[in-house]
Amino acid sequence: MRAIVVSLLLASPLLAQQIAEVEPNDTLAAAQLVAAGAQVDAELLVGEVDWFRFVTTGGYMRLAVTAAIDTQMELWDATGANCLAFNDDGQGLQSSVWMNLAAGAYHLKVEGFSATTGGSYALEVSLPGVRPLTQSEVEPNDALATATVVAGGAQVGASLRPPIAVLTGVAGATNTTTVTQSTTALIANQYADGRHWLRYTAGANTGQERRISANTTADMTMATGFSSTPAPGDAFVVMEYDADWFRFDVASPRALVAFSITDGDDRWLSGFSYQLLDASGTQVSSVYGVGNAESDAYLNRLTSFRVLTAGAWYVRVFHRRTALSGPPAAAPLHGNYRFELQVRDMNVGGVAVEAAEPNNTVARATPIAPGQQGRGVVTTGTDTVDLWGPIAVPTQALLCVQTDAGATAPALLDSTINLRQLTDPATGALGAATAATTGNTLNTTAGASHARGTYQLLLPNTVYYVEVVSPGSAATQSGSYVLELSLLDAPPYAAGTVVTTAANAAGCGTAGVPTIGRAFATELPILGQAFVTRTSNLNGPGNLGLMVLGLSGAQGPSGAPAGSPQSIYNPQPLALTLLGAPGCTLNVSPLQTDVLLADPGTLAADYVLPIPGAPGLQGFTLFLQPAKLDFLTPANALGVQPGNWMRIVVGTRAF
């Protein structure tokens, strides 16, 4: 499997392209053609727009801007007549669109957020990938009784149709929450389903929109009041919005649940809301987290991680409750989206009882696996810390840990959870603590304040330990507890990561240590794109250098020294003194070596790494180390001066 992954990533460098923008390209007719898999180095002048055109064979694609400026992006069809997507801040202040596109030609429009925005940027048009849907919504599903049933791992294709006007009228007597229809009698409760909104089309509140919560035969009551009192005679329209209901079931006493509303097929849905409802169809209380949320005006995703109890649960997806601000009029406010769900049960793997005291070191930690329930006791005396683990994380994952009061008196009422990565299995040293002090709102004991932590673990093949800590000296901070943990080994999204480490000082060769970094400071290695590194200080004869790539580095994924039990990355580092390069170290085990040719003016060379869109590459780890060729340096008879090194982990998203 590893050999297949390596061949996918390294065997096709011709797939990767780094090209320059060609002006003029400020109209659709003059759009610059860009090949899938390419990255365009471009410049956005103040007040300018840039147009690009690409052709795809069809599939899941990422269209993104990497820059230090604030951009907006629009995706249009081949004719330029239909806007399929709009995005402003998909990744920081830069725009990005993810979409499952049909085969064909498309246009991209890039512009600044404001009239004064200008500067350089990189446009990334990814290679097509695969992100299959597991099912489609089944209409009608606009009520609890007809909800589309989904299970953990679901990737559901769905859409919201445009809202339709079902009543126009004129306001009679009004106040801040109630509007009386002055011309036509209403049918009682016909709009009390959450799908109907009143929008003023004339008067002091023109453009304002509020959800109708109830109505009689004479008036309509708004869920929230208008900012000012509408006047009698103001014209309005009642809009009926589409809504999609999804049902999922939790079988165990508690489960980690993650759901997202995000990209779908072409014609993106720009803006939506959700509600989380219980088995009766009632929006959840704060005990279960936020009961409803609305996508930001500049994003196109909503993601929620939470712990739910056994029973039936519903997620209702519907149009934004407030108007979008910022997007162009052409932005698709109705269209397709993807609903995805992950459910991982807790307390289904049996009970793990804490080991004999002391158990606060790696050597004496209590073994526990995701899904098990740990049971222990901490006190305010000498037993203030219990260590649980190891927890092996072979892939990118989402880990949730929480504590609750135990069944044995006295019960612990206040705790802290520390997540610690194993950084040196040879010595048992643990990394710095990532602490959680509150968050478990499902406490079973009144007055308890227990912790919950949810962590995106982006580096595969890592090992973690969990500490349960009595955080103080109060009586509430001693007693029995339960520890619950669950691991989503296929999280909804996982960002790519980039880490560079200093190595090989100037004494290794000629002054000017070759240094690798990102060509674009915010770029991350993402499926389907060209990831570009930049190596500086290639100041040897001919400005020549080497790029060494390998699956192993001076440290393994867990941060373990080479040769330690947790590291498979041997035999690095390799001292080059005996080979004629005193003080030099090769930190990457060579799998592939390519030649670098630097610009003689900047002494820098870009290295373009193609990353196919294959889902199996998620979490793939690669090490890169540049070296300078300098056969004229007497201090380095080898003629090779290595620099620092970089570790990248391939992700699915940039957020």
XYZ file of C-alpha atoms in Angstrom:
655
model
C 0.000 0.000 0.000
C 2.793 2.432 0.900
C 4.503 1.762 -2.443
C 1.267 2.524 -4.284
C 0.851 5.785 -2.398
C 4.428 6.826 -3.127
C 4.054 6.107 -6.822
C 0.870 8.138 -6.964
C 2.511 11.104 -5.330
C 5.940 11.104 -6.910
C 5.844 9.319 -10.244
C 4.004 11.987 -12.254
C 5.738 15.342 -11.844
C 4.423 16.453 -15.235
C 0.978 16.700 -13.648
C 2.185 19.685 -11.647
C 2.323 23.078 -13.264
C 3.249 26.492 -11.943
C 2.402 29.075 -14.559
C 2.240 32.847 -14.786
C -0.872 34.915 -15.314
C -1.321 36.234 -18.849
C -2.856 39.686 -19.138
C -5.262 40.967 -20.289
C -7.725 38.593 -18.658
C -10.179 41.054 -17.143
C -13.235 39.893 -19.094
C -14.904 36.530 -19.546
C -14.039 36.588 -23.254
C -10.344 37.072 -22.421
C -10.267 34.416 -19.680
C -6.915 32.644 -19.365
C -7.031 28.888 -19.926
C -5.642 26.939 -16.957
C -5.055 23.190 -16.891
C -6.453 21.159 -13.991
C -3.688 20.593 -11.470
C -2.051 23.945 -12.177
C -1.217 26.842 -9.916
C -1.245 30.329 -11.448
C 0.981 33.073 -10.032
C -1.079 36.207 -10.560
C -1.331 39.870 -9.662
C -4.583 41.631 -8.830
C -4.458 45.340 -9.504
C -6.630 47.701 -7.468
C -10.096 47.723 -9.013
C -9.261 44.853 -11.387
C -10.919 41.483 -11.915
C -9.163 38.409 -13.320
C -10.942 35.718 -15.334
C -9.742 32.145 -15.843
C -11.134 29.172 -17.736
C -10.601 25.467 -17.090
C -11.904 22.165 -18.429
C -12.518 19.106 -16.274
C -13.374 15.511 -16.980
C -15.682 15.678 -13.964
C -15.166 15.002 -10.277
C -14.516 16.638 -6.946
C -12.370 19.762 -7.323
C -10.842 22.474 -5.176
C -10.644 26.010 -6.548
C -8.775 28.288 -4.186
C -6.815 31.498 -3.813
C -3.705 31.622 -1.648
C -2.575 35.150 -0.879
C -1.965 37.855 1.684
C -4.875 39.853 0.280
C -8.634 39.541 0.766
C -10.283 38.030 -2.296
C -13.656 36.912 -3.612
C -14.323 34.190 -6.164
C -17.193 33.333 -8.476
C -17.587 30.105 -10.467
C -19.535 30.383 -13.730
C -20.588 27.873 -16.348
C -19.110 27.613 -19.843
C -21.385 30.303 -21.261
C -20.868 32.780 -18.444
C -24.641 33.012 -18.026
C -25.041 31.094 -14.757
C -23.168 31.680 -11.519
C -22.649 28.278 -9.895
C -20.899 29.340 -6.703
C -19.657 32.344 -4.774
C -17.174 32.434 -1.920
C -15.386 35.130 0.019
C -13.606 33.796 3.103
C -13.347 30.060 2.515
C -9.888 29.925 4.112
C -9.066 32.947 6.208
C -9.612 36.008 4.029
C -8.972 34.061 0.848
C -11.702 32.555 -1.280
C -12.145 28.884 -2.082
C -14.762 26.606 -3.597
C -15.051 22.812 -3.257
C -17.549 21.190 -5.564
C -18.379 17.987 -7.381
C -18.361 19.240 -10.968
C -19.815 17.645 -14.069
C -17.501 17.238 -17.057
C -17.148 20.404 -19.068
C -15.721 23.911 -19.205
C -16.028 26.501 -16.441
C -14.988 30.055 -15.689
C -13.523 31.565 -12.524
C -13.657 35.228 -11.600
C -11.245 36.518 -8.949
C -11.560 40.009 -7.501
C -10.658 41.956 -4.394
C -12.981 42.241 -1.427
C -12.958 46.036 -1.584
C -12.245 48.716 -4.146
C -8.764 49.209 -2.674
C -7.694 45.536 -2.630
C -4.650 44.649 -4.695
C -1.602 42.405 -4.590
C -0.168 39.082 -5.669
C -1.914 35.734 -5.244
C -1.825 32.130 -6.397
C -4.865 30.523 -7.994
C -5.082 26.766 -7.487
C -7.217 24.623 -9.797
C -7.062 21.084 -8.476
C -6.983 17.819 -10.319
C -10.351 16.038 -10.215
C -10.730 13.684 -7.280
C -13.320 11.363 -5.844
C -15.511 12.157 -2.882
C -18.530 9.942 -3.475
C -21.989 10.406 -2.060
C -23.454 7.407 -0.248
C -27.093 8.369 -0.798
C -29.417 11.147 -1.867
C -32.189 12.828 0.048
C -35.630 11.388 -0.570
C -38.282 14.007 -1.184
C -40.600 14.917 0.369
C -38.492 15.253 3.520
C -39.683 18.619 4.764
C -41.144 17.321 8.046
C -40.162 15.043 10.913
C -42.413 12.221 9.708
C -40.777 12.116 6.259
C -37.157 12.725 7.306
C -34.426 11.065 5.257
C -32.809 8.410 7.464
C -29.001 8.466 7.579
C -26.355 6.533 9.510
C -22.800 7.206 10.575
C -20.536 7.656 7.581
C -23.323 9.080 5.416
C -22.518 11.509 2.603
C -25.905 12.708 1.407
C -26.529 14.737 -1.723
C -29.349 17.228 -1.246
C -30.675 20.562 -2.431
C -32.910 23.438 -1.427
C -35.258 24.862 -4.026
C -35.809 28.616 -4.339
C -38.324 30.151 -1.933
C -41.745 30.837 -3.386
C -44.232 33.610 -2.578
C -47.481 32.228 -1.167
C -49.187 35.434 0.006
C -48.919 39.136 -0.708
C -50.671 41.677 1.437
C -50.788 45.002 3.193
C -50.267 45.472 6.906
C -53.136 46.719 9.014
C -52.613 47.250 12.765
C -49.008 46.369 13.730
C -46.586 46.216 16.604
C -43.011 44.923 16.898
C -43.993 41.246 16.817
C -47.422 40.992 15.206
C -48.613 42.010 11.761
C -52.326 42.064 10.946
C -53.319 41.262 7.391
C -55.711 43.994 6.300
C -57.192 42.520 3.156
C -57.484 38.709 3.157
C -58.482 36.361 5.962
C -55.801 33.824 6.927
C -56.170 30.177 7.805
C -55.226 29.702 11.442
C -51.783 28.131 12.007
C -51.104 27.677 8.306
C -47.665 29.310 8.707
C -46.616 27.847 12.063
C -44.283 25.245 10.555
C -41.050 27.236 10.589
C -40.880 27.355 6.791
C -42.701 30.643 6.279
C -41.157 34.073 6.555
C -42.582 37.548 6.155
C -40.597 39.959 3.989
C -41.449 43.631 3.671
C -41.402 44.907 0.090
C -42.404 48.522 0.784
C -42.263 50.756 3.833
C -39.799 51.556 6.601
C -38.725 47.930 6.949
C -38.273 47.111 3.255
C -36.043 44.075 2.869
C -36.400 42.912 6.459
C -37.446 39.330 6.943
C -38.588 37.408 10.016
C -39.833 33.901 10.590
C -43.542 33.518 11.310
C -44.044 31.562 14.516
C -47.855 31.480 14.626
C -50.899 32.983 12.990
C -54.621 33.400 13.511
C -57.238 34.193 10.900
C -56.339 37.877 11.260
C -52.650 38.259 12.056
C -49.188 36.739 12.036
C -46.742 36.664 14.957
C -43.037 36.892 14.236
C -40.465 34.677 15.968
C -38.379 37.795 16.599
C -39.368 41.453 16.442
C -38.504 43.884 13.710
C -35.909 46.539 14.487
C -38.610 49.197 14.197
C -42.396 49.085 14.187
C -43.817 48.555 10.694
C -46.452 51.061 9.717
C -49.997 50.234 8.644
C -50.125 50.066 4.877
C -46.623 48.608 4.452
C -46.591 45.953 1.732
C -45.270 42.483 2.455
C -44.980 39.017 0.986
C -45.016 35.681 2.792
C -42.267 33.392 1.484
C -42.320 29.612 1.796
C -38.852 28.105 2.114
C -37.750 24.595 1.372
C -36.479 22.490 4.268
C -34.799 19.091 4.466
C -35.027 16.828 7.512
C -32.459 14.133 8.299
C -32.846 11.510 11.016
C -30.126 9.526 12.762
C -30.196 7.259 15.804
C -27.839 6.923 18.751
C -27.916 3.414 20.194
C -25.406 3.664 23.026
C -25.873 5.792 26.177
C -23.690 8.478 24.610
C -22.086 9.004 21.238
C -19.737 11.440 19.572
C -21.632 12.993 16.665
C -20.169 15.169 13.939
C -22.259 16.567 11.112
C -21.577 19.081 8.376
C -23.544 20.978 5.775
C -21.189 21.925 3.007
C -20.413 21.603 -0.719
C -22.470 19.551 -3.132
C -22.772 19.207 -6.887
C -22.522 22.183 -9.185
C -24.792 25.039 -8.380
C -23.625 25.524 -4.854
C -26.047 26.542 -2.143
C -24.615 29.822 -0.851
C -25.920 30.204 2.669
C -28.096 27.985 4.864
C -29.177 27.334 8.434
C -29.669 24.229 10.540
C -31.600 23.142 13.599
C -30.838 20.150 15.804
C -34.030 18.590 17.131
C -34.861 15.762 19.506
C -37.165 12.793 18.915
C -40.272 14.969 19.392
C -39.099 17.525 16.857
C -38.253 20.109 19.511
C -35.115 22.172 19.000
C -32.483 21.040 21.494
C -31.677 23.052 24.587
C -28.244 24.388 25.460
C -27.481 21.098 27.249
C -26.728 19.618 23.832
C -24.960 22.652 22.440
C -26.187 25.208 19.933
C -29.655 24.289 18.744
C -29.473 26.284 15.543
C -26.856 28.086 13.493
C -26.525 29.978 10.270
C -23.673 29.864 7.789
C -21.562 32.970 7.740
C -22.163 35.350 4.860
C -18.645 34.685 3.578
C -18.375 30.928 4.086
C -20.251 27.933 2.801
C -20.085 25.362 5.550
C -21.409 24.543 8.984
C -19.823 21.840 11.126
C -20.855 20.674 14.573
C -19.115 18.279 16.986
C -21.115 17.206 20.036
C -21.974 14.335 22.371
C -25.590 13.132 22.308
C -27.524 10.613 24.351
C -29.412 7.537 23.136
C -32.461 8.112 20.950
C -33.614 9.552 17.655
C -32.228 12.912 16.538
C -32.986 15.206 13.625
C -31.082 17.850 11.714
C -33.206 20.279 9.728
C -31.473 22.182 6.924
C -33.165 25.265 5.501
C -32.443 28.626 3.898
C -30.574 31.343 5.725
C -32.707 33.170 8.258
C -31.152 36.515 7.358
C -30.118 37.991 4.047
C -26.592 37.471 2.798
C -24.352 40.516 2.762
C -21.463 40.915 0.388
C -22.088 38.397 -2.415
C -23.055 39.565 -5.886
C -26.649 39.417 -6.950
C -25.808 36.419 -9.121
C -24.704 34.255 -6.160
C -26.830 31.084 -5.973
C -28.995 31.382 -2.867
C -30.604 28.044 -3.675
C -28.978 24.900 -4.943
C -27.084 21.772 -3.932
C -25.274 20.865 -0.745
C -23.813 17.852 1.042
C -25.006 16.612 4.441
C -22.470 14.368 6.118
C -22.678 12.532 9.388
C -20.280 10.622 11.604
C -21.400 8.787 14.749
C -19.091 6.909 17.101
C -20.571 5.273 20.178
C -19.099 5.622 23.649
C -19.113 3.059 26.455
C -19.463 0.081 24.137
C -16.026 -1.474 24.656
C -16.342 -2.477 28.269
C -14.815 -0.992 31.405
C -11.164 -0.189 32.073
C -10.380 0.098 35.793
C -7.464 2.327 36.726
C -4.202 0.571 37.459
C -2.713 0.388 40.943
C -1.293 3.642 42.248
C 0.868 5.362 41.345
C -0.391 5.453 37.771
C 0.732 8.898 36.680
C 3.631 7.863 34.407
C 3.811 6.243 30.978
C 5.285 3.114 32.498
C 2.341 2.714 34.913
C -0.492 4.249 32.876
C -3.843 2.457 32.710
C -4.463 0.930 29.261
C -7.641 2.185 27.575
C -9.031 2.026 24.045
C -11.525 4.308 22.283
C -15.050 3.190 23.125
C -14.127 1.938 26.571
C -15.170 3.620 29.806
C -12.408 4.286 32.296
C -13.181 4.300 36.005
C -10.849 5.852 38.530
C -10.382 7.977 41.635
C -8.305 11.104 42.193
C -7.813 13.031 45.413
C -6.407 16.345 46.517
C -3.566 14.609 48.330
C -0.857 12.579 46.620
C -3.155 11.034 43.999
C -3.972 14.133 41.953
C -3.218 12.685 38.488
C -4.311 9.492 36.702
C -2.720 8.738 33.329
C -4.632 6.689 30.732
C -3.243 5.214 27.533
C -1.594 4.631 25.192
C -4.162 5.724 22.603
C -2.802 4.894 19.153
C -4.006 7.121 16.307
C -3.026 5.486 12.998
C -4.810 7.990 10.739
C -6.027 11.563 10.847
C -8.797 11.532 13.421
C -11.131 13.437 15.713
C -10.753 12.509 19.383
C -13.334 13.340 22.050
C -12.633 12.769 25.756
C -14.823 13.693 28.709
C -15.176 12.977 32.403
C -18.210 12.631 34.641
C -18.891 11.912 38.284
C -18.336 8.285 39.296
C -20.800 5.965 41.028
C -18.710 5.445 44.176
C -19.040 8.015 46.948
C -17.628 10.546 47.168
C -17.997 11.427 43.479
C -15.563 13.793 41.786
C -17.420 16.987 40.864
C -14.666 19.060 39.231
C -11.889 17.804 36.979
C -9.404 18.793 34.314
C -8.469 16.671 31.282
C -5.001 16.960 29.752
C -4.270 15.494 26.337
C -0.559 14.745 25.930
C 1.254 13.464 22.865
C 3.989 10.893 23.341
C 7.090 12.715 22.136
C 9.795 10.342 23.326
C 8.767 6.730 23.850
C 12.357 5.838 24.701
C 12.213 7.925 27.880
C 8.443 8.084 28.376
C 8.440 11.866 28.133
C 5.106 13.450 27.250
C 4.453 16.603 25.281
C 2.894 19.758 26.650
C -0.645 19.434 27.934
C -3.661 20.540 25.935
C -6.119 21.153 28.738
C -9.909 20.950 28.904
C -11.481 22.266 32.105
C -15.194 22.467 31.280
C -17.567 21.421 28.543
C -19.325 18.215 29.578
C -22.855 19.521 29.868
C -24.206 15.974 30.235
C -23.035 15.694 33.846
C -25.147 13.202 35.729
C -24.535 14.799 39.128
C -25.988 18.154 40.132
C -23.396 20.852 40.673
C -20.640 19.010 38.814
C -18.253 20.806 36.461
C -16.611 18.166 34.326
C -14.472 18.592 31.241
C -14.860 17.666 27.612
C -12.238 18.099 24.917
C -12.551 17.572 21.160
C -9.302 17.476 19.212
C -8.467 17.267 15.514
C -5.405 14.987 15.333
C -3.868 15.644 11.932
C -0.626 13.675 12.166
C -1.031 9.920 11.523
C 0.785 7.236 13.495
C 0.758 9.181 16.724
C 0.369 8.044 20.321
C -1.442 10.024 23.021
C -2.177 9.791 26.720
C -5.020 11.360 28.672
C -4.531 12.761 32.176
C -7.427 13.164 34.571
C -6.415 15.788 37.100
C -7.814 16.994 40.387
C -7.291 20.701 39.694
C -7.257 22.038 43.251
C -7.699 21.429 46.953
C -11.479 21.778 47.321
C -13.525 18.824 48.515
C -15.353 18.765 45.173
C -12.063 17.922 43.484
C -11.655 14.504 45.086
C -13.531 11.313 44.347
C -14.520 8.754 41.749
C -15.031 9.555 38.079
C -15.664 7.968 34.715
C -13.602 8.730 31.631
C -15.278 8.385 28.235
C -13.484 8.651 24.920
C -14.311 8.099 21.292
C -12.275 8.370 18.117
C -13.576 9.302 14.683
C -10.884 7.866 12.456
C -12.524 9.452 9.416
C -13.177 13.032 10.523
C -15.369 15.211 8.313
C -12.387 17.286 7.229
C -8.694 17.253 7.984
C -6.379 20.113 7.144
C -2.956 19.615 5.650
C 0.016 20.555 7.802
C 3.490 21.929 7.153
C 6.373 21.894 9.652
C 9.913 23.123 8.975
C 12.824 22.385 11.271
C 16.178 24.157 11.471
C 19.235 22.054 10.621
C 22.787 22.418 9.310
C 24.255 25.768 10.293
C 26.540 27.859 8.074
C 29.632 25.978 9.297
C 28.486 23.022 7.191
C 29.576 24.858 4.023
C 29.521 28.225 2.301
C 27.612 31.000 4.067
C 23.991 31.004 3.022
C 22.319 27.858 4.264
C 19.781 26.467 1.780
C 16.397 26.959 3.406
C 13.090 25.402 2.417
C 9.749 27.081 3.040
C 6.406 27.574 1.362
C 6.314 29.632 -1.815
C 3.024 31.044 -0.563
C 2.937 31.524 3.188
C -0.595 30.218 3.768
C -0.599 27.340 1.290
C -1.200 23.834 2.633
C -0.774 20.417 0.970
C -4.304 19.504 -0.117
C -5.602 16.629 -2.226
C -5.653 17.455 -5.926
C -3.495 20.562 -5.890
C 0.066 21.557 -6.725
C 1.927 22.351 -3.501
C 4.896 24.655 -4.092
C 7.983 24.910 -1.886
C 10.673 27.579 -2.278
C 14.325 27.002 -1.452
C 16.514 30.064 -0.882
C 20.302 30.608 -0.662
C 21.281 28.427 -3.600
C 24.413 30.543 -4.072
C 26.836 27.870 -5.266
C 28.303 27.685 -8.780
C 25.510 27.586 -11.335
C 22.936 28.065 -8.560
C 22.380 24.338 -8.529
C 20.815 22.325 -5.758
C 19.075 19.080 -4.903
C 15.697 18.276 -3.389
C 15.697 15.072 -1.353
C 12.317 13.466 -0.731
C 11.577 10.559 1.532
C 9.112 8.835 3.785
C 11.422 9.158 6.762
C 12.910 12.096 8.624
C 14.957 12.916 11.669
C 11.790 12.492 13.678
C 8.896 10.151 13.154
C 5.251 11.256 13.199
C 5.082 11.014 16.975
C 8.115 13.214 17.345
C 10.115 10.155 18.396
C 13.863 9.983 17.834
C 14.960 7.734 15.014
C 15.421 4.184 16.182
C 12.930 4.479 19.034
C 10.039 1.991 19.241
C 7.503 4.458 17.857
C 9.599 5.565 14.880
C 9.704 3.690 11.609
C 11.866 6.391 10.100
C 15.405 5.004 10.206
C 18.307 5.600 9.953
C 18.067 9.410 10.074
C 19.764 11.699 10.877
C 22.914 10.707 9.001
C 26.131 12.601 9.787
C 28.070 13.439 6.607
C 31.397 14.291 8.247
C 33.109 11.062 7.168
C 31.881 11.634 3.612
C 33.648 14.981 3.381
C 30.976 17.359 4.693
C 31.984 18.100 8.295
C 29.135 19.294 10.501
C 26.529 18.428 7.884
C 23.538 16.157 8.467
C 21.168 14.457 6.069
C 17.809 14.521 7.826
C 15.683 12.802 5.170
C 16.124 9.232 4.012
C 16.420 9.541 0.211
C 13.586 8.020 -1.779
C 13.761 10.439 -4.705
C 16.206 13.229 -5.498
C 15.551 16.009 -8.005
C 17.743 18.826 -9.309
C 16.994 22.444 -8.361
C 18.020 25.384 -10.531
C 17.735 28.719 -8.779
C 17.099 32.113 -10.283
C 20.519 33.841 -10.299
C 18.944 37.060 -9.104
C 16.922 35.760 -6.150
C 19.054 32.629 -5.515
C 15.753 30.790 -4.961
C 14.141 27.822 -6.700
C 10.535 26.655 -6.549
C 9.763 22.947 -6.344
C 6.260 21.955 -7.422
C 4.835 18.833 -5.805
C 1.755 17.314 -7.473
C -0.813 15.833 -5.111
C -3.439 13.682 -6.878
C -7.039 13.844 -5.773
C -7.032 10.228 -4.564
C -8.784 9.960 -1.147
C -6.273 7.316 -0.057
C -3.586 10.002 0.129
C -5.267 11.753 3.058
C -2.817 11.817 5.946
C 0.144 10.833 3.758
C 3.402 12.115 5.291
C 6.374 13.248 3.206
C 9.729 14.747 4.140
C 11.718 17.183 1.974
C 15.244 18.545 2.426
C 17.100 20.823 -0.010
C 20.858 20.820 -0.517
C 23.215 23.212 -2.272
C 25.830 21.938 -4.739
C 29.175 23.650 -4.115
C 32.285 21.740 -5.202
C 34.481 24.833 -4.796
C 34.232 25.054 -1.009
C 37.407 23.637 0.588
C 35.594 23.084 3.899
C 33.155 20.734 2.211
C 34.930 18.223 -0.012
C 31.651 16.385 -0.626
C 30.337 19.448 -2.436
C 26.864 19.012 -0.992
C 25.545 21.329 1.710
C 22.158 20.223 3.070
C 19.820 22.754 4.631
C 16.804 22.535 6.885
C 13.980 20.074 6.291
C 10.214 20.092 5.945
C 7.502 17.607 6.837
C 4.146 17.815 5.089
C 0.961 15.891 5.843
C -1.644 15.799 3.076
C -5.105 16.952 4.084
C -8.517 17.285 2.484
C -9.101 20.925 3.350
C -7.252 24.132 4.137
C -9.268 24.800 7.300
